Short mmCIF file of C-alpha atoms in Angstrom, two decimals:
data_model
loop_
_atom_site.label_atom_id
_atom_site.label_comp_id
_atom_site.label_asym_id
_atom_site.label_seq_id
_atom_site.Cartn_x
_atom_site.Cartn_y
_atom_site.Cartn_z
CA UNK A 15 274.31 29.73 12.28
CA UNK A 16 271.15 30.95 13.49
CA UNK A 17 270.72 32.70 17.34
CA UNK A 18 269.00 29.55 18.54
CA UNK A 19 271.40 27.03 17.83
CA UNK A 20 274.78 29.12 18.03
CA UNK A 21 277.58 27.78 20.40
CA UNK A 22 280.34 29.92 22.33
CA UNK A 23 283.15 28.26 24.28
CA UNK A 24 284.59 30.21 27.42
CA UNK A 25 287.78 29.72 28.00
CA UNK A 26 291.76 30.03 28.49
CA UNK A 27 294.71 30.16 26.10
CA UNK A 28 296.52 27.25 28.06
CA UNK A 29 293.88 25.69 30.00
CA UNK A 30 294.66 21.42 29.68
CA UNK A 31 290.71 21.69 30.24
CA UNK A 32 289.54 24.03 27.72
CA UNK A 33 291.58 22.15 24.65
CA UNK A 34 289.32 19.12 25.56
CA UNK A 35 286.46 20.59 25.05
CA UNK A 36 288.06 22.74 21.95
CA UNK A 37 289.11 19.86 20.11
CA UNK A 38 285.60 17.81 20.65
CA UNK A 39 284.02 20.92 18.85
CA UNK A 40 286.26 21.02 15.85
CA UNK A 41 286.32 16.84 15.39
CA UNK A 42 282.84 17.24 15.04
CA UNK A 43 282.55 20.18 13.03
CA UNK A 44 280.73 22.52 14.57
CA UNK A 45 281.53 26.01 14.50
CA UNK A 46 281.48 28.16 17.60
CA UNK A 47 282.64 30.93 18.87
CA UNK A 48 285.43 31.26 21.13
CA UNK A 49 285.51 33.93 24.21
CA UNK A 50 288.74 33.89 25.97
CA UNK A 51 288.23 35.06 29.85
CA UNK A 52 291.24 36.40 32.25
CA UNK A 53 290.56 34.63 35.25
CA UNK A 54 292.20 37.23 37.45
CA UNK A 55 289.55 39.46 36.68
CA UNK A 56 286.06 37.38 35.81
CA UNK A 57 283.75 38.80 33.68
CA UNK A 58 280.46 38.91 34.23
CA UNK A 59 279.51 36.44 31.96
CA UNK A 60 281.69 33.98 33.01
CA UNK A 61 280.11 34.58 36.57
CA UNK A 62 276.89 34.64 35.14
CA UNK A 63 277.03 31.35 33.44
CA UNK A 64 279.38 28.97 35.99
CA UNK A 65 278.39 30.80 39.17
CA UNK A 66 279.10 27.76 41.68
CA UNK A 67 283.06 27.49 40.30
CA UNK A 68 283.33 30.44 38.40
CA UNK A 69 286.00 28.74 36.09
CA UNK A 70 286.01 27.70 32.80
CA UNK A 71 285.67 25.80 29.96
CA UNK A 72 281.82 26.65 29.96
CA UNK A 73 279.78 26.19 26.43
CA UNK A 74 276.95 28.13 26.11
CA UNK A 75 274.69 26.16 24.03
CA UNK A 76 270.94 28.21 22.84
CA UNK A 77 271.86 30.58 25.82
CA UNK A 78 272.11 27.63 27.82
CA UNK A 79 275.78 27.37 29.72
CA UNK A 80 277.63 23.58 30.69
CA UNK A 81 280.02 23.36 32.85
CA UNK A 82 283.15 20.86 33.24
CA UNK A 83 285.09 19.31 30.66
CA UNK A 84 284.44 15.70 30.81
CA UNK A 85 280.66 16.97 31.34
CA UNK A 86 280.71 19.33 28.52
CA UNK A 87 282.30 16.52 26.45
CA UNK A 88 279.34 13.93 27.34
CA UNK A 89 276.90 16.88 26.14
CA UNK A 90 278.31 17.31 22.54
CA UNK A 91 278.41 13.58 21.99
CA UNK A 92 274.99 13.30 22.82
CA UNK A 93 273.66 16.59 21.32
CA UNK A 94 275.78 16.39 18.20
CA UNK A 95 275.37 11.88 17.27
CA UNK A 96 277.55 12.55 13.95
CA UNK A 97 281.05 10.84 14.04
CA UNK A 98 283.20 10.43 15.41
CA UNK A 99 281.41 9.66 19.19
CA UNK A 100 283.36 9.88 21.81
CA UNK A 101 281.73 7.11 23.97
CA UNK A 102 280.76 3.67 22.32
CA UNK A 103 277.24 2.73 22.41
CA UNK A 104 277.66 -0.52 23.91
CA UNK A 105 277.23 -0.11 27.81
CA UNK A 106 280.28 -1.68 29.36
CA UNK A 107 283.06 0.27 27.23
CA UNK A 108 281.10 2.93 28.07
CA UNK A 109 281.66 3.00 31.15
CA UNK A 110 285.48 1.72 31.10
CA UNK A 111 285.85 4.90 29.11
CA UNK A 112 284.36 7.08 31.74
CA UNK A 113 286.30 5.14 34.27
CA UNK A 114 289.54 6.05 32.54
CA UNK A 115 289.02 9.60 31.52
CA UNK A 116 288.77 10.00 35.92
CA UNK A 117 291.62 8.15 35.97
CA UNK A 118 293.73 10.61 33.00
CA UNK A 119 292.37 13.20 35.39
CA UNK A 120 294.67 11.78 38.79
CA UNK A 121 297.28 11.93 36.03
CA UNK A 122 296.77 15.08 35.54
CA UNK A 123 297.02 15.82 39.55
CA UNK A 124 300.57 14.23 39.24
CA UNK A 125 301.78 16.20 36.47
CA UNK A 126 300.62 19.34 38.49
CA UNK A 127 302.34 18.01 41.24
CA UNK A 128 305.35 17.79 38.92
CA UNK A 129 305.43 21.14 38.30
CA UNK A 130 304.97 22.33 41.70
CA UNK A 131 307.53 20.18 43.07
CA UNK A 132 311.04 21.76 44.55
CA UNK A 133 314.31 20.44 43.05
CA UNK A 134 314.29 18.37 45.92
CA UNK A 135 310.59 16.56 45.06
CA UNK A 136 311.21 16.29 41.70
CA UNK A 137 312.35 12.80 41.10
CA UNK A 138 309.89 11.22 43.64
CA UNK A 139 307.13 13.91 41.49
CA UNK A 140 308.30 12.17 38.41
CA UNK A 141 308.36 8.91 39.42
CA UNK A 142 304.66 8.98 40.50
CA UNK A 143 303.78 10.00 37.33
CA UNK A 144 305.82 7.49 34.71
CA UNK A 145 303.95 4.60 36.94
CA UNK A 146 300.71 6.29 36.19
CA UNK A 147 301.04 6.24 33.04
CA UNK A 148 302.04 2.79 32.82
CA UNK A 149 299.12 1.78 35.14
CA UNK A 150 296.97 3.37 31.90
CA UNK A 151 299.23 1.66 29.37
CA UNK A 152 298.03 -1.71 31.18
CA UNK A 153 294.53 -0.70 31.39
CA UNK A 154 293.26 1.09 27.77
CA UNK A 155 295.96 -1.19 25.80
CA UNK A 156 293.78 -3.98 25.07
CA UNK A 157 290.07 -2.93 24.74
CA UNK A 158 291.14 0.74 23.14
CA UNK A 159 293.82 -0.69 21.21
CA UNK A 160 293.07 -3.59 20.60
CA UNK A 161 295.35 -4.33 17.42
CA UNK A 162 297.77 -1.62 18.97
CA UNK A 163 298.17 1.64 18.36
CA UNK A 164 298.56 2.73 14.55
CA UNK A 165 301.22 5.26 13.06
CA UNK A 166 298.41 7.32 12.16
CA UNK A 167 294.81 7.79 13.64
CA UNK A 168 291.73 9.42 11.86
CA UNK A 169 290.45 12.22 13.16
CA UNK A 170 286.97 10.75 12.39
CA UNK A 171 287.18 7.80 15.20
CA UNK A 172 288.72 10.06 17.80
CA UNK A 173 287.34 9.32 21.43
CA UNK A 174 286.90 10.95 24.63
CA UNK A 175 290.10 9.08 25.81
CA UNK A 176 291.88 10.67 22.84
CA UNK A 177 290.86 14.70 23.31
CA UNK A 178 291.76 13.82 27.29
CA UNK A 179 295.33 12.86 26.39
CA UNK A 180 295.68 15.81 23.83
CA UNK A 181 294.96 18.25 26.48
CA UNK A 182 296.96 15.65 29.43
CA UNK A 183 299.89 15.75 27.05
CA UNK A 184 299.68 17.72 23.89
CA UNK A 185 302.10 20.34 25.74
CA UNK A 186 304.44 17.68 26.84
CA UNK A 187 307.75 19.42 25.30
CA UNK A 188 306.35 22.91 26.74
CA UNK A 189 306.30 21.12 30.40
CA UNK A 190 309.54 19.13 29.76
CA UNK A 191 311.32 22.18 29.47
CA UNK A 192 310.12 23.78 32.48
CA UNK A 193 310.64 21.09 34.82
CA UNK A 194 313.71 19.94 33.36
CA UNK A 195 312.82 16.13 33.32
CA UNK A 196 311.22 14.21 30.40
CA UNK A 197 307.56 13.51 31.11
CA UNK A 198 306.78 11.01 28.51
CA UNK A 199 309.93 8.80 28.27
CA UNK A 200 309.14 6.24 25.09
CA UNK A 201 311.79 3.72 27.32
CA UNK A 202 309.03 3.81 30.06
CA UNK A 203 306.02 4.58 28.85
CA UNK A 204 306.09 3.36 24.62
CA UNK A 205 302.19 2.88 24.37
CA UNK A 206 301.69 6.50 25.67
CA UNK A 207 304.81 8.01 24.17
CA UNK A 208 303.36 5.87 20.50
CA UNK A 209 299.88 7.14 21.55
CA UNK A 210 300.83 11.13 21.37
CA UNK A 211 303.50 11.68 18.53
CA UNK A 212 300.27 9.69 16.08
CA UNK A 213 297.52 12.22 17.69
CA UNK A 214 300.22 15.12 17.02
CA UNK A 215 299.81 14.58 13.66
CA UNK A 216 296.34 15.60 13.23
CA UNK A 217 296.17 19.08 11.76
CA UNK A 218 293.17 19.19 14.43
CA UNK A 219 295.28 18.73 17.28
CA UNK A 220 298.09 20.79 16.20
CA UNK A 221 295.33 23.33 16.00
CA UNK A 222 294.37 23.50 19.18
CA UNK A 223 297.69 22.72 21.11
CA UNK A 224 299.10 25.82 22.49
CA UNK A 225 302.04 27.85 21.00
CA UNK A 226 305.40 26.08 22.58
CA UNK A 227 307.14 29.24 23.29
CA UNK A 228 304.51 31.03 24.26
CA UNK A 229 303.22 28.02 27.05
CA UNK A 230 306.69 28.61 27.88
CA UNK A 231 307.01 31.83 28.84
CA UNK A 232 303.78 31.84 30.82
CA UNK A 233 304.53 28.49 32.83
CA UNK A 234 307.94 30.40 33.37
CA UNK A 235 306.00 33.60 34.81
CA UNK A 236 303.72 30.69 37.01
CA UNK A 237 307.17 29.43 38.20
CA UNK A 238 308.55 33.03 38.85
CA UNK A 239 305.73 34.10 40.97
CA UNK A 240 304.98 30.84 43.12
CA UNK A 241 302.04 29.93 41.24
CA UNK A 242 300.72 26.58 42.52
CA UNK A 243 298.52 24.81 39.83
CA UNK A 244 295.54 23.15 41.76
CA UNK A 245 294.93 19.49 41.63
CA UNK A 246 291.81 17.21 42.20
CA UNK A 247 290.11 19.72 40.37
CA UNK A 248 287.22 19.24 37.90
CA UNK A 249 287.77 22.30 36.04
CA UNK A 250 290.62 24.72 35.32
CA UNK A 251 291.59 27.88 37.64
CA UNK A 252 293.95 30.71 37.94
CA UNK A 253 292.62 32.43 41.53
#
């Protein structure tokens, strides 16, 4: 790959927002580098490139750096047409797509929540997020599935609601552990629970989901120290 067009991803081992972007790049086949950055102690490039958050993912694109994970995921659909896209060309799914990929993001707030919750909070924490789930259930079901969702799905018509559930939930077992509750519950949620276990079996995704035991062991350490993940957040951060 020449200078000009070469692509670098910035990122972190078990950032939910960096495997979005990760998995867009390999669906589509292009190669890129990878940089991973410690966010306890920014490099200057990072700095450099996303100086207004100073977080990652950030692809640097021909020297040229994008920010944001739903952002960055627009970008390589548009940049790079070849299939599968991520966003459908007629106007209207287009933008029930977009509306929700914001919406997998307040489920990602809960599931933070989750995780930062006391024994005490933990059932109310859990609560909140099964009936999120089944608010999306109700509202991608029928115009994303419309014939429901198959045993298997092709790498090749992956969509931006897709690589945002990969990252939501592609750690699921990881996070069931360390909260001690089941987070997808097939009883509660089946189109989600259906949903995951046929993206899991892309060698893609398996790919690009973190190592269990190692996502263990550092959401252990996060729990040890009184790490708080951050919610209502566009982009991933470890201050």
């Amino acid at each position: 790959m020449g200078e000009e067009s070469k692509v670098v991803l910035h990122g972190m081992w078990s950032s939910a927002y960096v495997k979005r972007v990760e998995l867009a790049l390999k669906i589509k086949g292009i190669p890129f580098d990878y940089v991973e950055e410690d966010l306890r102690n920014k490099s200057p490039l990072l700095l450099k490139y996303n100086p207004v958050h100073k977080k990652v993912p950030i692809l640097v694109h021909n020297g040229k750096p994008v920010c944001e994970s739903l952002v960055i995921l627009e970008y390589i659909d548009e940049t790079w047409p070849n299939e599968p896209q991520f966003l459908p060309k007629e106007s209207y799914l287009r933008a029930k797509v977009r509306f929700w990929a914001a919406y997998i993001q307040q489920v990602q707030d809960s599931i933070a929540q989750l995780f930062n919750a006391n024994k005490e909070e933990v059932g109310k924490a859990l609560a909140e997020v099964h009936e999120k789930l089944r608010t999306l259930e109700d509202g991608v079901k029928d115009f994303y599935f419309p014939e429901g969702i198959p045993d298997h799905i092709q790498s090749e018509k992956l969509g931006m609601l897709d690589a945002m559930m990969v990252a939501l939930l592609g750690a699921f077992k990881a996070q069931d552990d360390i909260s001690g509750v089941k987070i997808i519950d097939p009883a509660k949620n089946p189109l989600v629970f259906s949903w995951v276990q046929a993206l899991y079996r892309l060698p893609a995704v398996k790919e690009t989901i973190p190592p269990h035991d190692k996502l263990v062991g550092f959401l252990q350490f996060l729990k040890q120290i009184g790490f708080k993940v951050p919610t209502s957040n566009p982009v991933h951060s470890l201050n």
